[in-house]
Structures are given as structure tokens and as C-alpha cells.
XYZ file of C-alpha atoms in Angstrom:
489
model
C -22.004 39.000 -19.564
C -24.692 40.770 -17.593
C -25.264 41.719 -13.947
C -27.730 44.084 -12.269
C -27.638 45.861 -8.907
C -30.974 47.156 -7.621
C -32.039 49.073 -4.535
C -35.162 50.732 -3.176
C -35.593 54.073 -1.443
C -37.865 56.734 -0.026
C -38.345 60.440 -0.820
C -35.935 61.239 2.041
C -33.375 58.637 0.906
C -34.020 58.185 -2.825
C -32.938 55.005 -4.528
C -31.082 57.091 -7.113
C -28.379 57.617 -4.473
C -27.081 54.374 -5.976
C -25.680 56.530 -8.775
C -23.597 58.518 -6.274
C -22.347 55.332 -4.601
C -21.333 53.755 -7.913
C -19.979 57.069 -9.269
C -22.086 56.573 -12.417
C -24.902 59.001 -13.323
C -28.321 57.306 -13.685
C -29.255 59.508 -16.664
C -26.223 58.487 -18.701
C -25.103 55.357 -20.478
C -21.344 54.982 -20.133
C -18.788 52.706 -21.773
C -15.358 51.687 -20.471
C -12.606 49.894 -22.354
C -11.148 46.772 -20.775
C -8.378 44.430 -21.865
C -10.909 41.992 -23.275
C -13.772 44.144 -24.516
C -16.069 46.962 -23.476
C -17.982 47.381 -20.218
C -21.249 49.333 -20.385
C -23.036 50.823 -17.372
C -26.681 51.838 -17.790
C -29.776 52.223 -15.644
C -32.921 50.395 -16.866
C -34.878 52.141 -14.085
C -34.043 55.104 -11.889
C -36.477 56.934 -9.622
C -36.817 57.695 -5.931
C -38.519 54.369 -5.169
C -36.348 51.970 -7.177
C -33.065 52.156 -9.041
C -31.237 49.466 -11.029
C -27.711 49.701 -12.398
C -26.713 47.179 -15.061
C -23.195 46.153 -16.022
C -22.965 44.679 -19.504
C -19.589 43.324 -20.583
C -19.064 42.791 -24.298
C -16.161 40.375 -24.635
C -13.837 40.568 -27.621
C -13.277 36.857 -28.224
C -10.308 37.479 -30.513
C -8.599 39.700 -27.948
C -9.286 37.074 -25.304
C -7.414 34.464 -27.327
C -4.542 36.766 -28.298
C -3.976 38.292 -24.876
C -4.532 34.991 -23.133
C -1.770 33.454 -25.275
C -3.545 30.139 -25.385
C -3.990 29.937 -21.633
C -7.068 28.441 -20.070
C -8.121 27.833 -16.486
C -5.528 29.230 -14.103
C -3.131 29.725 -17.016
C -3.146 26.097 -18.163
C -2.801 25.474 -21.915
C -6.077 25.299 -23.816
C -6.832 23.089 -26.759
C -7.091 24.887 -30.078
C -10.849 24.346 -30.233
C -11.471 25.573 -26.681
C -9.923 28.920 -27.604
C -12.852 29.640 -29.897
C -15.710 27.487 -28.598
C -16.323 28.367 -24.949
C -18.665 30.280 -22.639
C -16.338 33.215 -21.878
C -18.356 35.858 -23.753
C -21.650 34.859 -22.162
C -21.344 33.556 -18.578
C -20.214 35.493 -15.505
C -16.598 34.732 -14.669
C -13.314 36.356 -13.733
C -13.781 38.641 -16.754
C -16.862 40.142 -15.129
C -15.145 40.271 -11.732
C -12.257 42.272 -13.187
C -14.715 44.587 -14.939
C -16.532 45.139 -11.630
C -13.316 46.123 -9.872
C -12.302 48.436 -12.704
C -15.601 50.182 -13.379
C -16.711 50.397 -9.724
C -13.313 50.720 -8.048
C -14.271 53.646 -5.780
C -17.525 51.964 -4.771
C -15.640 48.783 -3.930
C -13.409 50.768 -1.571
C -16.451 52.373 0.046
C -15.448 55.863 -1.101
C -18.235 58.362 -1.819
C -17.577 62.022 -1.061
C -21.055 63.049 -2.202
C -22.932 60.590 0.065
C -20.426 59.317 2.674
C -23.171 58.435 5.146
C -24.926 56.243 2.555
C -21.673 54.462 1.660
C -21.197 53.565 5.326
C -24.741 52.214 5.773
C -26.388 48.922 4.764
C -28.752 49.178 1.792
C -31.651 47.045 0.558
C -29.902 45.403 -2.385
C -30.810 42.860 -5.043
C -28.163 41.356 -7.317
C -29.129 39.331 -10.364
C -26.786 37.311 -12.577
C -28.712 35.588 -15.397
C -25.968 33.135 -16.389
C -23.421 32.004 -13.835
C -21.150 28.951 -14.156
C -21.388 27.017 -10.889
C -18.996 24.082 -10.625
C -20.559 22.456 -7.604
C -24.145 23.304 -8.433
C -26.811 25.259 -6.534
C -25.770 23.760 -3.194
C -22.300 25.275 -3.462
C -23.770 28.650 -4.478
C -25.808 28.688 -1.265
C -22.819 27.571 0.836
C -20.757 30.471 -0.495
C -23.283 33.312 -0.261
C -25.633 32.490 2.628
C -22.971 32.774 5.391
C -22.336 36.343 4.189
C -25.903 37.440 4.943
C -27.536 36.866 1.562
C -30.968 35.426 0.840
C -30.127 33.219 -2.141
C -32.391 32.227 -5.010
C -30.610 29.923 -7.428
C -32.219 28.217 -10.406
C -30.372 25.575 -12.444
C -30.411 26.102 -16.197
C -31.422 23.002 -18.162
C -29.101 21.646 -20.826
C -32.013 21.787 -23.256
C -35.552 22.824 -22.364
C -36.928 20.498 -25.053
C -35.141 17.500 -23.569
C -35.526 17.719 -19.759
C -34.257 14.147 -19.413
C -30.795 15.471 -20.278
C -30.712 17.150 -16.883
C -29.263 20.448 -15.773
C -26.227 22.273 -17.101
C -23.503 23.686 -14.851
C -25.059 27.141 -15.228
C -27.500 28.809 -12.849
C -29.549 31.978 -12.626
C -28.650 33.705 -9.392
C -30.574 36.295 -7.359
C -29.103 37.667 -4.119
C -31.040 39.868 -1.698
C -29.942 41.563 1.512
C -30.758 44.559 3.698
C -27.769 44.228 6.021
C -24.793 44.739 3.700
C -23.020 47.839 2.457
C -22.513 48.262 -1.280
C -18.733 48.015 -0.923
C -19.099 44.660 0.828
C -21.422 43.411 -1.907
C -18.980 44.275 -4.680
C -16.137 42.559 -2.839
C -18.237 39.425 -2.366
C -18.933 39.286 -6.098
C -15.328 40.046 -7.054
C -14.073 37.029 -5.098
C -16.895 34.520 -5.519
C -17.757 34.827 -9.234
C -14.443 33.306 -10.388
C -14.539 30.851 -7.469
C -17.852 29.434 -8.693
C -16.562 29.322 -12.259
C -13.398 27.667 -10.913
C -11.405 29.354 -13.686
C -9.568 32.565 -14.486
C -8.849 34.161 -17.826
C -5.316 35.181 -16.845
C -2.243 33.651 -15.278
C -2.450 33.650 -11.470
C 0.715 35.349 -10.229
C 2.021 36.140 -6.743
C 0.114 39.443 -6.498
C -3.152 37.500 -6.614
C -2.882 36.929 -2.853
C -2.848 40.693 -2.294
C -5.962 41.029 -4.458
C -7.717 38.358 -2.413
C -6.785 40.060 0.858
C -7.950 43.465 -0.341
C -11.338 42.113 -1.386
C -11.841 39.313 1.122
C -9.604 39.978 4.107
C -12.417 41.464 6.187
C -14.820 38.523 5.808
C -13.155 35.492 4.262
C -11.190 34.374 7.340
C -14.473 33.524 9.123
C -16.223 31.893 6.162
C -17.024 28.165 6.595
C -15.799 27.517 3.030
C -12.587 29.530 3.383
C -10.354 26.653 2.232
C -12.343 26.012 -0.931
C -12.631 29.718 -1.754
C -8.927 30.347 -1.233
C -7.857 27.292 -3.228
C -10.134 28.000 -6.195
C -9.452 31.742 -6.244
C -5.729 31.045 -6.459
C -6.189 28.301 -9.098
C -4.996 25.665 -6.636
C -1.457 27.012 -6.576
C -0.239 25.489 -3.333
C 2.345 28.104 -2.402
C -0.088 30.988 -2.921
C -2.859 29.171 -1.071
C -0.555 28.641 1.895
C 0.445 32.319 1.962
C -3.201 33.422 1.791
C -4.139 30.983 4.558
C -1.413 32.373 6.811
C -2.501 35.957 6.195
C -6.150 35.130 6.808
C -5.176 33.412 10.037
C -3.476 36.646 11.089
C -6.719 38.513 10.503
C -8.634 35.882 12.461
C -6.298 36.197 15.409
C -6.628 39.970 15.241
C -10.311 39.383 15.963
C -9.434 38.098 19.418
C -11.206 40.238 21.981
C -9.103 43.036 23.419
C -10.579 41.957 26.724
C -8.882 38.598 26.172
C -5.571 40.347 25.548
C -6.085 42.411 28.692
C -6.697 39.213 30.642
C -3.342 37.923 29.393
C -1.689 41.174 30.465
C -3.308 40.917 33.868
C -2.417 37.251 34.270
C 1.276 37.644 33.515
C 1.465 40.732 35.740
C -0.191 39.132 38.755
C 2.607 37.418 40.695
C 0.675 37.292 43.966
C -2.898 37.258 45.102
C -2.531 40.415 47.173
C -5.695 42.327 47.943
C -4.128 45.471 46.473
C -3.923 44.425 42.841
C -1.699 46.493 40.529
C -3.235 48.616 37.801
C -3.476 46.392 34.688
C -0.783 47.067 32.107
C -3.443 47.696 29.445
C -4.830 50.554 31.561
C -1.364 51.971 32.239
C -0.667 51.840 28.513
C -3.859 53.750 27.615
C -3.143 56.347 30.293
C 0.385 56.854 28.920
C -0.946 57.237 25.374
C -3.599 59.766 26.412
C -0.998 61.765 28.354
C 1.374 61.811 25.364
C -1.430 62.937 23.043
C -2.386 65.703 25.455
C 1.249 66.846 25.643
C 1.487 66.917 21.836
C -1.442 69.332 21.543
C -3.243 67.010 19.119
C -6.981 67.440 18.652
C -7.611 65.142 15.647
C -6.388 61.619 16.389
C -6.176 58.290 14.519
C -6.274 55.035 16.486
C -4.760 52.616 13.962
C -5.641 49.035 14.839
C -8.309 50.247 17.240
C -9.687 46.781 17.987
C -12.786 47.003 20.121
C -12.435 50.707 20.842
C -11.021 50.939 24.381
C -8.636 53.772 23.486
C -11.298 55.546 21.424
C -13.580 55.356 24.462
C -10.878 56.853 26.684
C -10.180 59.689 24.231
C -13.877 60.583 24.017
C -13.797 61.474 27.711
C -11.430 64.377 26.979
C -13.123 67.244 25.131
C -9.809 68.511 23.737
C -9.910 65.629 21.237
C -12.402 66.980 18.720
C -12.101 64.195 16.115
C -11.232 60.576 16.856
C -11.005 57.984 14.079
C -10.675 54.287 14.849
C -9.338 52.087 12.034
C -9.250 48.303 12.011
C -9.123 45.534 9.409
C -11.765 43.561 11.311
C -15.418 44.455 10.750
C -16.348 42.323 13.737
C -14.022 44.323 15.987
C -15.495 47.574 14.648
C -19.012 46.292 15.303
C -18.069 45.477 18.896
C -16.413 48.902 19.212
C -19.605 50.543 17.987
C -21.588 48.684 20.642
C -19.030 49.503 23.325
C -19.218 53.202 22.447
C -23.036 53.043 22.155
C -22.864 54.989 18.894
C -26.528 54.307 18.140
C -27.548 56.047 21.393
C -24.852 58.712 21.514
C -25.868 62.364 21.313
C -25.359 64.114 17.991
C -22.548 66.373 19.208
C -20.632 63.492 20.801
C -21.220 61.188 17.823
C -19.792 63.814 15.471
C -16.428 63.426 17.235
C -15.936 59.732 16.461
C -15.667 57.704 13.238
C -14.928 54.005 12.788
C -13.330 52.912 9.509
C -12.502 49.508 8.081
C -9.060 49.440 6.509
C -5.719 47.653 6.334
C -2.543 49.362 7.510
C -0.606 47.466 4.861
C -1.950 49.878 2.216
C -1.978 53.648 1.848
C -5.350 55.237 2.544
C -6.238 58.814 1.560
C -8.803 58.928 4.381
C -5.988 58.949 6.950
C -4.199 62.080 5.754
C -4.236 65.403 7.582
C -4.510 64.284 11.225
C -2.575 65.676 14.164
C -1.608 62.334 15.660
C -1.770 58.596 15.061
C -1.508 55.769 17.577
C -0.193 52.264 16.877
C -0.821 50.602 20.227
C 0.366 46.984 20.378
C 0.080 46.684 16.589
C 3.537 46.345 15.017
C 4.345 43.052 16.760
C 1.343 41.440 15.015
C 2.829 42.192 11.576
C 5.233 39.841 9.798
C 8.638 41.531 9.639
C 8.780 41.486 5.783
C 5.478 43.430 5.737
C 6.495 45.996 8.333
C 7.938 48.418 5.698
C 4.498 48.593 4.038
C 2.889 49.624 7.345
C 5.730 52.075 7.955
C 5.176 53.814 4.621
C 1.379 53.848 4.949
C 1.604 55.631 8.318
C 4.792 57.716 8.245
C 5.118 58.272 4.503
C 1.535 58.572 3.206
C -0.699 59.557 6.157
C 2.141 61.540 7.788
C 0.540 62.892 11.001
C 2.504 65.414 13.082
C 2.833 62.939 15.963
C 2.927 59.135 15.934
C 2.855 57.001 19.084
C 4.007 53.381 18.856
C 3.803 50.983 21.801
C 5.112 47.417 21.770
C 6.133 44.814 24.378
C 9.677 44.832 25.775
C 10.755 41.182 25.496
C 13.490 41.685 28.114
C 10.830 42.207 30.778
C 9.258 38.805 30.161
C 11.636 37.134 32.653
C 9.926 39.067 35.465
C 6.682 37.138 34.910
C 6.849 33.700 36.475
C 3.568 32.726 34.786
C 5.048 33.251 31.308
C 7.044 30.183 30.169
C 10.626 30.868 29.135
C 10.991 31.607 25.436
C 7.278 32.322 24.946
C 5.883 35.585 23.608
C 3.040 37.297 25.463
C 0.373 36.556 22.848
C 0.077 33.701 20.385
C -0.255 36.090 17.444
C 2.914 38.099 18.134
C 5.268 37.708 15.171
C 8.151 39.044 17.259
C 8.878 40.930 20.464
C 11.735 43.418 20.477
C 14.399 44.223 23.032
C 14.800 47.886 23.934
C 17.805 48.156 21.628
C 15.977 46.508 18.722
C 13.003 48.831 19.140
C 15.229 51.903 19.330
C 17.111 50.830 16.204
C 13.878 50.320 14.226
C 12.298 53.545 15.466
C 15.456 55.558 14.801
C 15.645 54.278 11.224
C 11.945 55.051 10.631
C 12.395 58.569 11.995
C 15.430 59.162 9.790
C 13.713 57.905 6.641
C 10.582 60.006 7.083
C 11.774 63.209 8.739
C 10.731 62.690 12.360
C 12.398 63.101 15.725
C 11.793 60.252 18.183
C 11.827 59.958 21.971
C 11.252 56.870 24.109
C 8.960 56.619 27.108
C 8.713 53.655 29.526
C 5.223 52.332 30.249
C 4.735 50.439 33.509
C 7.337 49.848 36.222
C 10.812 50.618 34.857
C 12.967 47.781 36.108
C 16.632 48.881 36.482
C 17.869 45.654 34.868
C 15.329 44.731 32.151
C 13.420 47.982 31.624
C 9.637 48.520 31.476
C 7.048 45.925 30.353
C 5.930 48.179 27.492
C 8.071 50.591 25.486
C 6.632 53.604 23.698
C 8.185 55.685 20.930
C 6.922 59.242 20.420
C 7.622 60.425 16.872
C 7.342 64.153 16.162
C 7.639 65.495 12.630
C 10.631 67.768 12.147
C 9.975 71.429 11.450
C 11.048 72.462 7.957
C 13.964 74.833 7.678
C 13.344 78.053 5.765
C 15.157 76.581 2.751
C 13.125 73.342 2.898
C 9.877 75.273 3.256
C 10.623 77.308 0.130
C 11.507 74.135 -1.779
C 8.235 72.526 -0.662
């Protein structure tokens, strides 16, 4: 199996930066063992103007049969002949996708300490796959790649060049070109879509396959016009897994809803009269309360986790005491809107150095989020399915572990005060739950106990004597180590 990744450059931004992004030196040929053979990375060309990295996967056909235990597409039994006479060693498939994720794992995550600015920027890229199984033909190849921003050149491979009347095979030669995508996005596209086009996998599709799909495709798949086909084929048509993936992708799609739309909902349910003196919107009161709590904590380096379209980041930038502000969101569209809202492309160098926008999921630990003074989860936890809340908890309180964590969430008891909100309804269609004050205090207290924090509770909005405030905020502060604990650490 063979695949090439090419880019062009200038003397100021040489194409050989591709080696830094892939974490593979252009002057070396490297080999990596895989479960089914050996993956080789080499550079047929490497200079300032043009650089090409090639991934060659030598498949051990015997190991494929032995380790596959006679399994074929999606884990289905193969015939005895198909175990030995097939295209696995030659045509791009899930074998190549797995090799991509293993050999270029850091690049796929967008991690590059040597050239972080290049990893975060689009590159002029050309991908070539000489032999690609395409069950659905060239039309399906275009339907899968063109919506992602690719210029697609796809050429069917004839069954036999000497007998054109036999027609085309199910294989194509594929060339993809783009100047608007980051390398990490490109690798994730290939990781998902190569086995989808082949419509087969060389291993049994288990429950963790949904997590793999979300890691690689969660940021773009939810909005793809062929999302149903991609999800079904990637998960080998296992109905239960396809349903779970569809639900999780729908969550991501709903998270794309404009923050302005959420603010309109807040404003609508707050507005009981048409008085000329309108109350301050709850969203504004919430941001003001968060900023005040951050100021009181003494934090200067702040994470806004689930930053959406950047309203809180924008508010924090107005206060010079916050020297580093990082917005994190799973949605690339939301981050793009945040970038426009903040006018990052026109911002002065000193101001721009204070803000960073990162794409990431709070369901997974992320080394980039360690070492900050404070983290904010504003109206985030209620969008997470309860069984997945422990993963978010560990990623924030256990792995990132900032000194201060602020969590805001709706107080469901207050909902009765809004005549415009039907009884029994949550405030937003994507809320998985809304807690009472007691439920929130119980959860927050348990989190604090498990991870070594103290926690205090602050009302946000008018504090009704019967049902409490519309928004409740927990302020977690990491406990100081005792002298004995410090020595042990």
C-alpha cells in the first residue's frame, strides 16, 4: 500500500517543515512495525520549494490471516480462498488507515512543538493514493471528499487495459488537493474515509470503534452530507454502534448552535413583561460573575473550556490582568466564528499573543491544558450525557488540574419563575439534564473530594428566596498541600 503527502513552500516557510509536522526527518528513511507488517516513511523529494512524504505499508499476508482469525469484512467469516487471494496487501484500506494513525499520531492530533504555528495553519497539500478500493465508484469518492474542501481528481482503473470492453474495476487512482486544510485535518479525513470507501475492515469492530470515529471525525463529520453512509460503513453496519455514533454526532451538531441563539433563549425566558427598563440578560450577568470570580482568584492564565463563539474570551481580553486566555471547543465552526468575533486577523501583535483558540474534546485528557491558573466550564456540563460526565471530570480536575475551576449550570428549580417556559421543559433542547441546587452541590462536593479541591457556591442572577438563582456557580479551589503531603509529592 502506498500514499504520498506533498506540500510546497518558500524560503521563509520551507516545504521541509512538513518533516517537523509529521515528526519524521526528511533526510532519513524510517521503518515501523505494525501488527500486519512494516510501515516505511521516506521522502522522494525534500527541498525548500517542494517536499513529499511517502508512506509505504508492506503487509505480511500470513500475519493478516493468523491475526485476523479467518475474519473478513467487519469481522465476518471469510472463505478459505479469500484468506489468501485478496487485495489487502496492495490497495489502500483500513490497514493503511491504522498505519497512518500509528506512524503519524502526533501529526493527527495537531501537536508540533517545533513548529506550532505551522501545525495550526492551512497548508498547500496534495495527497495521492495510487490504488484505492471505491465501492460506489468515482461519484462516491467525490461526494465524500469534496464537501471537506478538497479538489478531487479520481481516475477509474480498468479491469484490463488490453480489454477495455470489460469496463472499470472497483479501484481508482485518487489525487486530493487543498490549500485550506491543516495537516491534522487531512490525516483525520484519510483515517475515516479510506476504510469507508473500501467498505471493509481487517479487524473486528468493537464498541470502542465509536470513540475512534469521534476522535477523528467529531469535528467535521456531523455536518457532512454523507454522514449516515460514512457512519454506517465505518462501523461495519453494526446498528447499535451506528445509533450511538449518530447520537454523539448530533450532540456536536447542537453544540454548534450560535451562542447568540442561546442568549436569545435566556433573554426570552427572562422577559416576563415588555417594560422599557429591560433586565440585564442572564448571559451577561453570568459572564460578569465569572470575570469577578477569576479576578478574585488572582488567576492570570485562564482556560475557557467549551468557549463556543468566544464571548467570555472577548470579555477577558478587556482586562489586562489576564495575560493568557485559551479558548477550547470541539467545534471548528464555533472557533472560526470566535476568531472573527475577536478579529484575530486584525488584532495587534501584543494583544494577539494573549489569546489562543484550540480545537479539542473535554471527554479526553489533553496535555495542552495543563499548568493554567484557572479553568471555566460555563454552561457546559448540562450538555454532557451523565454516563460521560466522569470522563470530563477527570480531564479537567484530574489531568489538567488548574488551581481554580469555575462551573456554571442552570438551576432547574428556578424554571417555574418563567411563564414562557413550558412546565417540565429544559431551557435548551440540547440539555441532557438540569440540576436542582441540592443535586449540583452533591455532584460538586463529590468532585472536590475526589480531586483535592475545596468548593464554594455563588448565586448568579436574582436569588429567589424560594427557588434560588437562575444560574448556580461552583468555585473550586485546589487545596494547599500539608507539609507532609508536600514532602511525599
